[in-house]
């Protein structure tokens, strides 16, 4: 809520200003006329007094005009003429002073004085209000300065905390990359997988990997970091551990019978679809290897077939992927899907999503393993189509 300017509230109205100007002019004129009249009256009194004194000194010489009545005053003819002249002047000037305009102005003068008194009261009230708002303004300015200081202090604290958080994040990423890389190497030994999957912390590990992958993709979806960074090494080590777990029969069965394991595999498939083909080739390679390992298990194969959009995803990877190893793992995974029973619907979907020209081009490429894998996939597809 904004306070109105006190100057606007104390402005006189136009009619009040005009009335006050007229009343002031008439009052000045009345005052001047009254001063003139008072001056003339004093002169008349002095003249009468002088004549009275002169009469007393000359009373003995005036034998012709004695006064018998004590209520009468004897005045000389000269003085009488002078008195008549002054009386005539007063009669001529009095209507000029006591005219209709004077009477009207005198009545307006009282109204103007009342209005002036009202305006003085309003001005005093507005002055008090101005002082009140000035006081509030000063208090507000002091409060603003105090809040600025507090804000600056908080910003410094936030900056320091952000610096500490960045340092902690870098430390955690470095620690995670180092530890998980060591654990990745250990997981290459199939005997260590059983020991790894024993205990109550396995589920926590699966959940941690799941959230780490989601956070990694959400953070770096537009621009993936270089594989040499600690964050990338940490994520690659986690995926490598899961891939090695899926490489053992015990690990595959464990992942397929564990809810958190199935959730993690679904997340890895999502990551596969969201990483750009120009970056993170090694991450896609690990995920494709993991899914291929899972497809060796019957439960794993059925699980992969239930993943929505898996065939369009693999067809897109085979078409757009630039890394030969990733193309080979993609075709191997598609081979695993084609040899499953009751797969006619899947074969039709592969024919719809994967152009035959792409397979023919891969069959004639110079890379021997890629060419051989492409030929095997095409033969498997044609063999399934040829079945009655």
mmCIF file of C-alpha atoms in Angstrom:
data_model
loop_
_atom_site.group_PDB
_atom_site.id
_atom_site.type_symbol
_atom_site.label_atom_id
_atom_site.label_comp_id
_atom_site.label_asym_id
_atom_site.label_seq_id
_atom_site.Cartn_x
_atom_site.Cartn_y
_atom_site.Cartn_z
ATOM 1 C CA UNK A 1 0.000 0.000 0.000
ATOM 2 C CA UNK A 2 1.528 3.351 -1.047
ATOM 3 C CA UNK A 3 1.095 6.564 0.934
ATOM 4 C CA UNK A 4 -0.071 9.649 -0.995
ATOM 5 C CA UNK A 5 2.193 12.674 -1.141
ATOM 6 C CA UNK A 6 1.266 15.127 1.706
ATOM 7 C CA UNK A 7 1.670 18.062 -0.700
ATOM 8 C CA UNK A 8 -1.233 16.829 -2.797
ATOM 9 C CA UNK A 9 -3.547 16.476 0.196
ATOM 10 C CA UNK A 10 -3.004 20.042 1.483
ATOM 11 C CA UNK A 11 -3.575 21.909 -1.798
ATOM 12 C CA UNK A 12 -6.377 24.455 -1.662
ATOM 13 C CA UNK A 13 -9.257 24.014 -4.001
ATOM 14 C CA UNK A 14 -9.589 26.540 -6.795
ATOM 15 C CA UNK A 15 -12.780 28.065 -5.354
ATOM 16 C CA UNK A 16 -11.204 28.438 -1.911
ATOM 17 C CA UNK A 17 -8.200 30.180 -3.423
ATOM 18 C CA UNK A 18 -10.369 32.651 -5.338
ATOM 19 C CA UNK A 19 -12.550 33.337 -2.289
ATOM 20 C CA UNK A 20 -9.509 33.829 -0.095
ATOM 21 C CA UNK A 21 -7.929 36.249 -2.639
ATOM 22 C CA UNK A 22 -11.128 38.357 -2.882
ATOM 23 C CA UNK A 23 -11.583 38.404 0.885
ATOM 24 C CA UNK A 24 -7.958 39.410 1.407
ATOM 25 C CA UNK A 25 -8.256 42.242 -1.144
ATOM 26 C CA UNK A 26 -11.477 43.586 0.382
ATOM 27 C CA UNK A 27 -10.113 43.279 3.890
ATOM 28 C CA UNK A 28 -7.049 45.319 2.884
ATOM 29 C CA UNK A 29 -9.274 47.947 1.261
ATOM 30 C CA UNK A 30 -11.471 48.118 4.388
ATOM 31 C CA UNK A 31 -8.395 48.435 6.561
ATOM 32 C CA UNK A 32 -7.014 51.294 4.435
ATOM 33 C CA UNK A 33 -10.368 53.134 4.418
ATOM 34 C CA UNK A 34 -10.741 52.595 8.126
ATOM 35 C CA UNK A 35 -7.266 54.047 8.752
ATOM 36 C CA UNK A 36 -8.144 57.099 6.627
ATOM 37 C CA UNK A 37 -11.435 57.534 8.486
ATOM 38 C CA UNK A 38 -9.708 57.166 11.860
ATOM 39 C CA UNK A 39 -7.113 59.749 10.853
ATOM 40 C CA UNK A 40 -9.821 62.213 9.815
ATOM 41 C CA UNK A 41 -11.710 61.548 13.038
ATOM 42 C CA UNK A 42 -8.615 62.308 15.108
ATOM 43 C CA UNK A 43 -8.051 65.514 13.145
ATOM 44 C CA UNK A 44 -11.682 66.502 13.802
ATOM 45 C CA UNK A 45 -11.271 65.816 17.528
ATOM 46 C CA UNK A 46 -8.110 67.927 17.632
ATOM 47 C CA UNK A 47 -9.867 70.724 15.802
ATOM 48 C CA UNK A 48 -12.845 70.651 18.162
ATOM 49 C CA UNK A 49 -10.496 70.633 21.161
ATOM 50 C CA UNK A 50 -8.557 73.605 19.834
ATOM 51 C CA UNK A 51 -11.779 75.498 19.185
ATOM 52 C CA UNK A 52 -13.008 74.724 22.677
ATOM 53 C CA UNK A 53 -9.813 76.056 24.237
ATOM 54 C CA UNK A 54 -9.911 79.143 22.065
ATOM 55 C CA UNK A 55 -13.520 79.734 23.073
ATOM 56 C CA UNK A 56 -12.625 79.624 26.748
ATOM 57 C CA UNK A 57 -9.902 82.244 26.337
ATOM 58 C CA UNK A 58 -12.137 84.505 24.219
ATOM 59 C CA UNK A 59 -15.369 84.130 26.210
ATOM 60 C CA UNK A 60 -14.894 87.478 27.926
ATOM 61 C CA UNK A 61 -14.629 89.341 24.590
ATOM 62 C CA UNK A 62 -17.705 87.772 23.069
ATOM 63 C CA UNK A 63 -20.504 90.050 24.383
ATOM 64 C CA UNK A 64 -22.932 89.497 21.545
ATOM 65 C CA UNK A 65 -23.193 85.763 21.789
ATOM 66 C CA UNK A 66 -23.536 84.697 25.417
ATOM 67 C CA UNK A 67 -24.887 81.291 26.189
ATOM 68 C CA UNK A 68 -27.524 80.978 28.776
ATOM 69 C CA UNK A 69 -28.079 77.208 28.460
ATOM 70 C CA UNK A 70 -25.358 75.009 29.986
ATOM 71 C CA UNK A 71 -26.124 72.161 27.516
ATOM 72 C CA UNK A 72 -25.244 74.290 24.484
ATOM 73 C CA UNK A 73 -21.766 74.929 23.028
ATOM 74 C CA UNK A 74 -20.848 78.232 21.512
ATOM 75 C CA UNK A 75 -18.918 77.881 18.294
ATOM 76 C CA UNK A 76 -17.625 80.575 16.058
ATOM 77 C CA UNK A 77 -18.926 80.858 12.561
ATOM 78 C CA UNK A 78 -15.508 80.010 11.124
ATOM 79 C CA UNK A 79 -15.275 76.865 13.155
ATOM 80 C CA UNK A 80 -18.806 75.918 12.269
ATOM 81 C CA UNK A 81 -18.051 76.195 8.577
ATOM 82 C CA UNK A 82 -14.973 74.052 9.041
ATOM 83 C CA UNK A 83 -16.990 71.466 10.935
ATOM 84 C CA UNK A 84 -19.606 71.419 8.187
ATOM 85 C CA UNK A 85 -16.906 70.921 5.577
ATOM 86 C CA UNK A 86 -15.371 67.997 7.450
ATOM 87 C CA UNK A 87 -18.809 66.485 8.077
ATOM 88 C CA UNK A 88 -19.555 66.713 4.393
ATOM 89 C CA UNK A 89 -16.281 64.967 3.541
ATOM 90 C CA UNK A 90 -17.120 62.188 6.005
ATOM 91 C CA UNK A 91 -20.551 61.747 4.442
ATOM 92 C CA UNK A 92 -18.980 61.510 1.007
ATOM 93 C CA UNK A 93 -16.316 58.954 2.075
ATOM 94 C CA UNK A 94 -18.441 56.846 4.393
ATOM 95 C CA UNK A 95 -20.543 55.207 1.592
ATOM 96 C CA UNK A 96 -17.294 54.315 -0.165
ATOM 97 C CA UNK A 97 -16.186 52.366 2.859
ATOM 98 C CA UNK A 98 -19.456 50.936 4.083
ATOM 99 C CA UNK A 99 -20.825 49.743 0.726
ATOM 100 C CA UNK A 100 -22.447 46.450 -0.276
ATOM 101 C CA UNK A 101 -19.128 44.993 -1.411
ATOM 102 C CA UNK A 102 -17.626 45.709 2.033
ATOM 103 C CA UNK A 103 -20.562 44.075 3.828
ATOM 104 C CA UNK A 104 -20.367 41.016 1.518
ATOM 105 C CA UNK A 105 -16.602 40.845 1.888
ATOM 106 C CA UNK A 106 -16.879 41.163 5.657
ATOM 107 C CA UNK A 107 -19.235 38.190 5.719
ATOM 108 C CA UNK A 108 -16.901 36.196 3.407
ATOM 109 C CA UNK A 109 -13.949 37.156 5.546
ATOM 110 C CA UNK A 110 -15.310 35.137 8.459
ATOM 111 C CA UNK A 111 -15.858 32.165 6.168
ATOM 112 C CA UNK A 112 -12.350 32.512 4.753
ATOM 113 C CA UNK A 113 -10.910 32.716 8.270
ATOM 114 C CA UNK A 114 -12.741 29.520 9.222
ATOM 115 C CA UNK A 115 -11.484 27.812 6.086
ATOM 116 C CA UNK A 116 -7.990 29.044 6.818
ATOM 117 C CA UNK A 117 -8.239 27.662 10.326
ATOM 118 C CA UNK A 118 -9.476 24.354 8.926
ATOM 119 C CA UNK A 119 -6.622 24.314 6.417
ATOM 120 C CA UNK A 120 -4.126 25.101 9.174
ATOM 121 C CA UNK A 121 -5.496 22.172 11.153
ATOM 122 C CA UNK A 122 -5.266 19.909 8.099
ATOM 123 C CA UNK A 123 -1.732 21.119 7.410
ATOM 124 C CA UNK A 124 -0.766 20.375 10.998
ATOM 125 C CA UNK A 125 -2.319 16.913 10.699
ATOM 126 C CA UNK A 126 -0.577 16.297 7.395
ATOM 127 C CA UNK A 127 2.674 17.531 8.883
ATOM 128 C CA UNK A 128 2.262 15.042 11.707
ATOM 129 C CA UNK A 129 1.495 12.351 9.140
ATOM 130 C CA UNK A 130 4.564 13.363 7.129
ATOM 131 C CA UNK A 131 6.721 13.064 10.211
ATOM 132 C CA UNK A 132 5.164 9.673 10.879
ATOM 133 C CA UNK A 133 5.920 8.452 7.362
ATOM 134 C CA UNK A 134 9.413 9.950 7.514
ATOM 135 C CA UNK A 135 10.009 7.991 10.689
ATOM 136 C CA UNK A 136 8.683 4.823 9.080
ATOM 137 C CA UNK A 137 10.803 5.489 5.996
ATOM 138 C CA UNK A 138 13.928 5.854 8.109
ATOM 139 C CA UNK A 139 13.094 2.669 9.979
ATOM 140 C CA UNK A 140 12.481 0.892 6.672
ATOM 141 C CA UNK A 141 15.801 2.121 5.299
ATOM 142 C CA UNK A 142 17.558 0.879 8.404
ATOM 143 C CA UNK A 143 15.764 -2.455 8.030
ATOM 144 C CA UNK A 144 16.753 -2.615 4.353
ATOM 145 C CA UNK A 145 20.388 -1.963 5.201
ATOM 146 C CA UNK A 146 20.233 -4.613 7.887
ATOM 147 C CA UNK A 147 18.668 -7.111 5.466
ATOM 148 C CA UNK A 148 21.316 -6.253 2.847
ATOM 149 C CA UNK A 149 24.028 -7.028 5.349
ATOM 150 C CA UNK A 150 22.281 -10.260 6.303
ATOM 151 C CA UNK A 151 21.835 -11.158 2.625
ATOM 152 C CA UNK A 152 25.508 -10.500 1.942
ATOM 153 C CA UNK A 153 26.454 -12.643 4.918
ATOM 154 C CA UNK A 154 24.150 -15.436 3.732
ATOM 155 C CA UNK A 155 25.546 -15.195 0.196
ATOM 156 C CA UNK A 156 29.052 -15.529 1.560
ATOM 157 C CA UNK A 157 27.970 -18.536 3.596
ATOM 158 C CA UNK A 158 26.211 -20.092 0.594
ATOM 159 C CA UNK A 159 29.272 -19.482 -1.560
ATOM 160 C CA UNK A 160 31.440 -21.156 1.042
ATOM 161 C CA UNK A 161 29.006 -24.066 1.341
ATOM 162 C CA UNK A 162 28.859 -24.439 -2.431
ATOM 163 C CA UNK A 163 32.625 -24.511 -2.507
ATOM 164 C CA UNK A 164 32.681 -27.148 0.212
ATOM 165 C CA UNK A 165 29.940 -29.100 -1.568
ATOM 166 C CA UNK A 166 31.900 -28.996 -4.814
ATOM 167 C CA UNK A 167 34.997 -30.199 -3.026
ATOM 168 C CA UNK A 168 33.018 -32.962 -1.318
ATOM 169 C CA UNK A 169 31.425 -33.943 -4.618
ATOM 170 C CA UNK A 170 34.801 -34.119 -6.323
ATOM 171 C CA UNK A 171 36.187 -36.114 -3.424
ATOM 172 C CA UNK A 172 33.238 -38.534 -3.449
ATOM 173 C CA UNK A 173 33.481 -38.969 -7.210
ATOM 174 C CA UNK A 174 37.195 -39.599 -6.966
ATOM 175 C CA UNK A 175 36.720 -42.021 -4.081
ATOM 176 C CA UNK A 176 33.822 -43.784 -5.844
ATOM 177 C CA UNK A 177 35.808 -44.071 -9.064
ATOM 178 C CA UNK A 178 38.808 -45.542 -7.267
ATOM 179 C CA UNK A 179 36.859 -48.008 -5.112
ATOM 180 C CA UNK A 180 34.456 -49.142 -7.845
ATOM 181 C CA UNK A 181 37.260 -49.548 -10.360
ATOM 182 C CA UNK A 182 39.004 -51.885 -7.915
ATOM 183 C CA UNK A 183 35.729 -53.709 -7.279
ATOM 184 C CA UNK A 184 35.170 -53.971 -11.047
ATOM 185 C CA UNK A 185 38.493 -55.755 -11.403
ATOM 186 C CA UNK A 186 37.652 -58.099 -8.531
ATOM 187 C CA UNK A 187 34.271 -58.931 -10.077
ATOM 188 C CA UNK A 188 35.975 -60.390 -13.154
ATOM 189 C CA UNK A 189 36.632 -63.484 -11.047
ATOM 190 C CA UNK A 190 33.490 -65.625 -11.163
ATOM 191 C CA UNK A 191 34.167 -67.047 -7.687
ATOM 192 C CA UNK A 192 34.013 -63.562 -6.221
ATOM 193 C CA UNK A 193 30.485 -62.986 -7.597
ATOM 194 C CA UNK A 194 28.879 -65.357 -5.064
ATOM 195 C CA UNK A 195 30.715 -63.666 -2.217
ATOM 196 C CA UNK A 196 29.703 -60.306 -3.610
ATOM 197 C CA UNK A 197 25.990 -61.187 -3.742
ATOM 198 C CA UNK A 198 25.837 -62.477 -0.178
ATOM 199 C CA UNK A 199 24.527 -60.161 2.492
ATOM 200 C CA UNK A 200 21.875 -57.507 3.041
ATOM 201 C CA UNK A 201 23.802 -54.723 1.310
ATOM 202 C CA UNK A 202 23.339 -56.100 -2.190
ATOM 203 C CA UNK A 203 19.918 -54.484 -2.535
ATOM 204 C CA UNK A 204 21.350 -51.190 -1.294
ATOM 205 C CA UNK A 205 24.083 -51.477 -3.929
ATOM 206 C CA UNK A 206 21.558 -52.081 -6.723
ATOM 207 C CA UNK A 207 19.487 -49.094 -5.561
ATOM 208 C CA UNK A 208 22.602 -46.927 -5.375
ATOM 209 C CA UNK A 209 23.606 -47.845 -8.929
ATOM 210 C CA UNK A 210 20.042 -47.191 -10.121
ATOM 211 C CA UNK A 211 19.944 -43.667 -8.620
ATOM 212 C CA UNK A 212 23.492 -42.881 -9.742
ATOM 213 C CA UNK A 213 22.652 -43.677 -13.369
ATOM 214 C CA UNK A 214 19.451 -41.621 -13.234
ATOM 215 C CA UNK A 215 21.289 -38.646 -11.705
ATOM 216 C CA UNK A 216 24.152 -38.962 -14.184
ATOM 217 C CA UNK A 217 21.857 -38.901 -17.209
ATOM 218 C CA UNK A 218 19.706 -36.085 -15.785
ATOM 219 C CA UNK A 219 22.806 -33.982 -15.142
ATOM 220 C CA UNK A 220 24.797 -34.635 -18.319
ATOM 221 C CA UNK A 221 22.106 -35.534 -20.847
ATOM 222 C CA UNK A 222 22.878 -32.566 -23.111
ATOM 223 C CA UNK A 223 26.654 -32.747 -22.817
ATOM 224 C CA UNK A 224 28.212 -35.927 -21.488
ATOM 225 C CA UNK A 225 31.551 -35.582 -19.658
ATOM 226 C CA UNK A 226 34.763 -37.058 -20.985
ATOM 227 C CA UNK A 227 35.421 -40.649 -20.005
ATOM 228 C CA UNK A 228 38.611 -39.612 -18.195
ATOM 229 C CA UNK A 229 36.673 -37.630 -15.558
ATOM 230 C CA UNK A 230 36.017 -39.102 -12.119
ATOM 231 C CA UNK A 231 32.239 -38.978 -12.623
ATOM 232 C CA UNK A 232 32.438 -40.950 -15.872
ATOM 233 C CA UNK A 233 34.905 -43.444 -14.401
ATOM 234 C CA UNK A 234 32.623 -43.940 -11.395
ATOM 235 C CA UNK A 235 29.568 -44.669 -13.589
ATOM 236 C CA UNK A 236 31.551 -46.929 -15.938
ATOM 237 C CA UNK A 237 32.883 -48.915 -12.980
ATOM 238 C CA UNK A 238 29.362 -49.418 -11.597
ATOM 239 C CA UNK A 239 28.056 -50.627 -14.974
ATOM 240 C CA UNK A 240 31.098 -52.832 -15.362
ATOM 241 C CA UNK A 241 30.378 -54.500 -12.014
ATOM 242 C CA UNK A 242 26.767 -55.191 -13.025
ATOM 243 C CA UNK A 243 27.962 -56.539 -16.406
ATOM 244 C CA UNK A 244 30.368 -58.918 -14.680
ATOM 245 C CA UNK A 245 27.623 -60.063 -12.327
ATOM 246 C CA UNK A 246 25.422 -60.808 -15.351
ATOM 247 C CA UNK A 247 28.283 -62.717 -16.955
ATOM 248 C CA UNK A 248 27.983 -65.533 -14.375
ATOM 249 C CA UNK A 249 25.049 -67.923 -14.276
ATOM 250 C CA UNK A 250 24.556 -67.311 -10.567
ATOM 251 C CA UNK A 251 24.633 -63.534 -11.068
ATOM 252 C CA UNK A 252 22.111 -63.646 -13.932
ATOM 253 C CA UNK A 253 19.700 -65.724 -11.888
ATOM 254 C CA UNK A 254 20.153 -63.424 -8.897
ATOM 255 C CA UNK A 255 19.428 -60.292 -10.939
ATOM 256 C CA UNK A 256 16.279 -61.839 -12.441
ATOM 257 C CA UNK A 257 14.912 -62.943 -9.067
ATOM 258 C CA UNK A 258 15.637 -59.629 -7.357
ATOM 259 C CA UNK A 259 13.203 -56.752 -7.788
ATOM 260 C CA UNK A 260 15.898 -54.119 -7.394
ATOM 261 C CA UNK A 261 17.984 -55.987 -9.962
ATOM 262 C CA UNK A 262 15.167 -55.900 -12.530
ATOM 263 C CA UNK A 263 14.610 -52.200 -11.816
ATOM 264 C CA UNK A 264 18.297 -51.544 -12.350
ATOM 265 C CA UNK A 265 18.261 -53.355 -15.725
ATOM 266 C CA UNK A 266 15.296 -51.250 -16.809
ATOM 267 C CA UNK A 267 17.218 -48.116 -15.854
ATOM 268 C CA UNK A 268 20.229 -49.278 -17.831
ATOM 269 C CA UNK A 269 18.012 -49.746 -20.885
ATOM 270 C CA UNK A 270 16.735 -46.193 -20.443
ATOM 271 C CA UNK A 271 20.297 -44.896 -20.227
ATOM 272 C CA UNK A 272 21.046 -46.767 -23.444
ATOM 273 C CA UNK A 273 18.305 -44.823 -25.230
ATOM 274 C CA UNK A 274 19.248 -41.417 -23.805
ATOM 275 C CA UNK A 275 22.992 -41.292 -24.361
ATOM 276 C CA UNK A 276 23.959 -39.504 -27.603
ATOM 277 C CA UNK A 277 25.656 -41.655 -30.219
ATOM 278 C CA UNK A 278 28.549 -39.170 -30.404
ATOM 279 C CA UNK A 279 29.479 -39.687 -26.736
ATOM 280 C CA UNK A 280 29.637 -42.393 -24.047
ATOM 281 C CA UNK A 281 30.370 -45.253 -26.446
ATOM 282 C CA UNK A 282 32.008 -47.273 -23.678
ATOM 283 C CA UNK A 283 29.001 -46.841 -21.394
ATOM 284 C CA UNK A 284 26.678 -48.156 -24.129
ATOM 285 C CA UNK A 285 29.107 -51.000 -24.741
ATOM 286 C CA UNK A 286 28.924 -52.137 -21.104
ATOM 287 C CA UNK A 287 25.126 -51.895 -21.026
ATOM 288 C CA UNK A 288 24.756 -53.869 -24.289
ATOM 289 C CA UNK A 289 27.098 -56.543 -22.942
ATOM 290 C CA UNK A 290 25.080 -56.697 -19.729
ATOM 291 C CA UNK A 291 21.773 -57.099 -21.595
ATOM 292 C CA UNK A 292 23.301 -59.778 -23.823
ATOM 293 C CA UNK A 293 24.522 -61.667 -20.734
ATOM 294 C CA UNK A 294 21.045 -61.388 -19.208
ATOM 295 C CA UNK A 295 19.465 -62.733 -22.448
ATOM 296 C CA UNK A 296 21.330 -66.015 -21.970
ATOM 297 C CA UNK A 297 19.071 -66.712 -18.985
ATOM 298 C CA UNK A 298 15.500 -67.752 -19.896
ATOM 299 C CA UNK A 299 14.036 -65.434 -17.285
ATOM 300 C CA UNK A 300 16.333 -62.694 -18.498
ATOM 301 C CA UNK A 301 15.324 -63.245 -22.115
ATOM 302 C CA UNK A 302 11.648 -62.975 -21.233
ATOM 303 C CA UNK A 303 12.348 -59.873 -19.182
ATOM 304 C CA UNK A 304 14.130 -58.160 -22.073
ATOM 305 C CA UNK A 305 11.319 -59.050 -24.464
ATOM 306 C CA UNK A 306 8.849 -57.342 -22.113
ATOM 307 C CA UNK A 307 10.799 -54.078 -22.156
ATOM 308 C CA UNK A 308 8.721 -51.592 -24.130
ATOM 309 C CA UNK A 309 10.434 -50.293 -27.268
ATOM 310 C CA UNK A 310 13.420 -52.619 -27.061
ATOM 311 C CA UNK A 311 13.345 -53.604 -30.781
ATOM 312 C CA UNK A 312 13.073 -49.993 -32.082
ATOM 313 C CA UNK A 313 15.887 -49.060 -29.698
ATOM 314 C CA UNK A 314 18.190 -51.835 -30.963
ATOM 315 C CA UNK A 315 17.335 -51.038 -34.593
ATOM 316 C CA UNK A 316 18.148 -47.364 -33.992
ATOM 317 C CA UNK A 317 21.457 -48.267 -32.347
ATOM 318 C CA UNK A 318 22.403 -50.600 -35.200
ATOM 319 C CA UNK A 319 21.658 -47.856 -37.723
ATOM 320 C CA UNK A 320 23.176 -44.840 -35.927
ATOM 321 C CA UNK A 321 25.958 -46.368 -33.845
ATOM 322 C CA UNK A 322 29.480 -45.449 -34.950
ATOM 323 C CA UNK A 323 31.424 -47.926 -32.812
ATOM 324 C CA UNK A 324 31.872 -51.375 -34.373
ATOM 325 C CA UNK A 325 31.914 -53.189 -31.021
ATOM 326 C CA UNK A 326 28.586 -51.667 -30.078
ATOM 327 C CA UNK A 327 27.075 -52.710 -33.417
ATOM 328 C CA UNK A 328 28.319 -56.295 -32.842
ATOM 329 C CA UNK A 329 26.832 -56.436 -29.317
ATOM 330 C CA UNK A 330 23.576 -54.979 -30.605
ATOM 331 C CA UNK A 331 23.263 -57.679 -33.287
ATOM 332 C CA UNK A 332 24.180 -60.414 -30.782
ATOM 333 C CA UNK A 333 21.414 -59.219 -28.487
ATOM 334 C CA UNK A 334 18.975 -59.243 -31.430
ATOM 335 C CA UNK A 335 20.149 -62.797 -32.263
ATOM 336 C CA UNK A 336 19.318 -63.897 -28.719
ATOM 337 C CA UNK A 337 15.847 -62.473 -29.122
ATOM 338 C CA UNK A 338 15.256 -64.166 -32.494
ATOM 339 C CA UNK A 339 16.102 -67.683 -31.284
ATOM 340 C CA UNK A 340 13.510 -67.527 -28.511
ATOM 341 C CA UNK A 341 10.384 -69.614 -28.908
ATOM 342 C CA UNK A 342 7.178 -67.995 -29.998
ATOM 343 C CA UNK A 343 9.043 -65.121 -31.582
ATOM 344 C CA UNK A 344 7.149 -64.519 -34.854
ATOM 345 C CA UNK A 345 5.741 -61.242 -33.596
ATOM 346 C CA UNK A 346 9.237 -60.171 -32.601
ATOM 347 C CA UNK A 347 10.620 -61.095 -36.039
ATOM 348 C CA UNK A 348 7.933 -59.062 -37.774
ATOM 349 C CA UNK A 349 8.797 -56.135 -35.558
ATOM 350 C CA UNK A 350 12.492 -56.461 -36.434
ATOM 351 C CA UNK A 351 11.611 -56.485 -40.170
ATOM 352 C CA UNK A 352 9.507 -53.346 -39.684
ATOM 353 C CA UNK A 353 12.060 -51.410 -37.615
ATOM 354 C CA UNK A 354 15.317 -52.568 -39.209
ATOM 355 C CA UNK A 355 15.637 -51.907 -42.967
ATOM 356 C CA UNK A 356 17.028 -54.852 -44.920
ATOM 357 C CA UNK A 357 19.440 -52.439 -46.614
ATOM 358 C CA UNK A 358 21.176 -51.838 -43.274
ATOM 359 C CA UNK A 359 21.745 -55.566 -42.736
ATOM 360 C CA UNK A 360 22.947 -56.037 -46.325
ATOM 361 C CA UNK A 361 25.382 -53.164 -45.891
ATOM 362 C CA UNK A 362 26.710 -54.698 -42.674
ATOM 363 C CA UNK A 363 27.005 -58.098 -44.374
ATOM 364 C CA UNK A 364 29.351 -56.574 -46.947
ATOM 365 C CA UNK A 365 31.496 -54.516 -44.561
ATOM 366 C CA UNK A 366 35.242 -55.100 -44.204
ATOM 367 C CA UNK A 367 35.229 -55.850 -40.473
ATOM 368 C CA UNK A 368 35.197 -59.677 -40.258
ATOM 369 C CA UNK A 369 33.424 -60.103 -36.918
ATOM 370 C CA UNK A 370 30.828 -57.478 -37.759
ATOM 371 C CA UNK A 371 30.246 -59.026 -41.193
ATOM 372 C CA UNK A 372 29.955 -62.527 -39.752
ATOM 373 C CA UNK A 373 27.550 -61.425 -37.027
ATOM 374 C CA UNK A 374 25.373 -59.581 -39.550
ATOM 375 C CA UNK A 375 25.235 -62.659 -41.776
ATOM 376 C CA UNK A 376 24.251 -64.837 -38.815
ATOM 377 C CA UNK A 377 21.484 -62.411 -37.816
ATOM 378 C CA UNK A 378 20.112 -62.294 -41.361
ATOM 379 C CA UNK A 379 20.179 -66.085 -41.621
ATOM 380 C CA UNK A 380 18.415 -66.465 -38.267
ATOM 381 C CA UNK A 381 15.718 -64.023 -39.344
ATOM 382 C CA UNK A 382 15.200 -65.804 -42.672
ATOM 383 C CA UNK A 383 15.187 -69.201 -40.927
ATOM 384 C CA UNK A 384 12.457 -68.123 -38.549
ATOM 385 C CA UNK A 385 10.454 -66.655 -41.409
ATOM 386 C CA UNK A 386 10.804 -69.903 -43.354
ATOM 387 C CA UNK A 387 9.361 -71.989 -40.520
ATOM 388 C CA UNK A 388 5.744 -73.058 -41.100
#
